[in-house]
Coordinates of C-alpha atoms in Angstrom, one line a residue:
V1 CA 11.0 -7.0 18.1
G2 CA 10.8 -3.9 20.2
P3 CA 8.5 -1.1 19.6
S4 CA 5.5 -3.2 18.4
L5 CA 5.5 -4.9 21.9
T6 CA 3.8 -1.9 23.4
Q7 CA 0.6 -2.9 21.6
F8 CA 0.6 -6.0 23.8
G9 CA 1.0 -4.0 27.0
V10 CA 4.7 -4.5 27.4
A11 CA 6.1 -1.6 29.3
G12 CA 9.7 -0.4 28.6
A13 CA 9.9 -1.9 25.1
L14 CA 13.0 -1.1 23.1
A15 CA 12.2 1.9 20.9
D16 CA 14.8 1.0 18.2
P17 CA 16.3 -2.4 18.6
T18 CA 19.4 -3.8 16.9
L19 CA 20.0 -7.4 16.1
E20 CA 23.2 -9.4 15.6
L21 CA 23.3 -13.1 14.5
R22 CA 26.5 -14.8 15.5
N23 CA 27.8 -18.4 14.8
G24 CA 29.1 -20.8 17.4
D25 CA 32.6 -19.3 17.5
G26 CA 31.2 -15.8 17.9
T27 CA 31.7 -14.6 14.3
L28 CA 29.1 -12.1 13.1
V29 CA 26.9 -13.7 10.4
Q30 CA 24.5 -10.8 9.9
N31 CA 23.3 -7.7 11.7
N32 CA 20.4 -5.2 11.3
D33 CA 19.1 -2.0 12.8
N34 CA 15.9 -1.4 10.8
W35 CA 14.4 -4.3 9.0
N36 CA 13.5 -2.3 5.9
D37 CA 17.3 -1.9 5.3
T38 CA 18.3 -5.6 5.6
E39 CA 20.2 -7.0 2.7
N40 CA 17.7 -9.9 2.4
K41 CA 14.6 -7.7 2.5
T42 CA 13.1 -9.4 -0.6
E43 CA 13.4 -12.8 1.0
L44 CA 12.1 -11.6 4.3
V45 CA 9.0 -9.9 2.7
A46 CA 8.3 -13.1 0.7
T47 CA 7.9 -15.0 4.0
G48 CA 5.2 -12.7 5.2
L49 CA 6.9 -12.5 8.6
Q50 CA 8.3 -9.0 8.1
P51 CA 7.7 -6.7 11.1
G52 CA 5.0 -4.1 10.9
N53 CA 7.2 -1.3 12.4
D54 CA 10.2 0.0 10.3
L55 CA 12.3 0.4 13.4
E56 CA 12.0 -3.3 14.2
S57 CA 15.1 -5.4 13.4
A58 CA 15.0 -8.6 11.4
V59 CA 17.4 -10.8 9.4
F60 CA 16.7 -13.6 6.9
A61 CA 19.5 -16.3 6.8
S62 CA 19.9 -19.8 5.4
L63 CA 22.2 -21.5 7.9
P64 CA 24.0 -24.7 8.1
A65 CA 23.3 -26.8 11.3
G66 CA 25.1 -25.5 14.3
A67 CA 24.9 -23.2 17.3
Y68 CA 24.0 -19.6 16.8
T69 CA 23.3 -16.6 19.1
A70 CA 21.0 -13.7 18.6
I71 CA 21.9 -10.5 20.4
V72 CA 19.3 -7.8 20.8
A73 CA 20.3 -4.4 22.0
G74 CA 19.0 -0.8 22.1
K75 CA 20.3 1.5 19.4
N76 CA 22.9 3.9 20.9
G77 CA 23.0 1.9 24.1
T78 CA 19.4 2.4 25.1
A79 CA 17.8 -0.2 27.4
G80 CA 14.5 -1.9 27.3
V81 CA 12.5 -5.1 26.6
G82 CA 13.0 -6.9 23.3
L83 CA 11.8 -10.2 21.9
V84 CA 13.6 -12.5 19.5
E85 CA 11.6 -14.9 17.2
V86 CA 13.2 -17.7 15.2
Y87 CA 11.4 -19.5 12.4
R88 CA 12.4 -22.6 10.5
L89 CA 11.0 -22.2 7.0
P90 CA 10.5 -25.0 4.4

């Protein structure tokens, strides 16, 4: 999450965040720039947890147990504040 943080008073929020999901050995599992363009958009929308701003990044992944890393960055090297949220769905 980036741009929508401003509505909660967060200064310097990322205007256009990118998101990478990597497994325990660093292999890229999924990445996203704008959530509306994610390959799993249908599944993401079905959860009701999709971001309200089209510039937010999000992925939907069914993962085996293990270690994972989420990496948030600003598009084109921009800097700012971002937030990662992880949900375990039934």
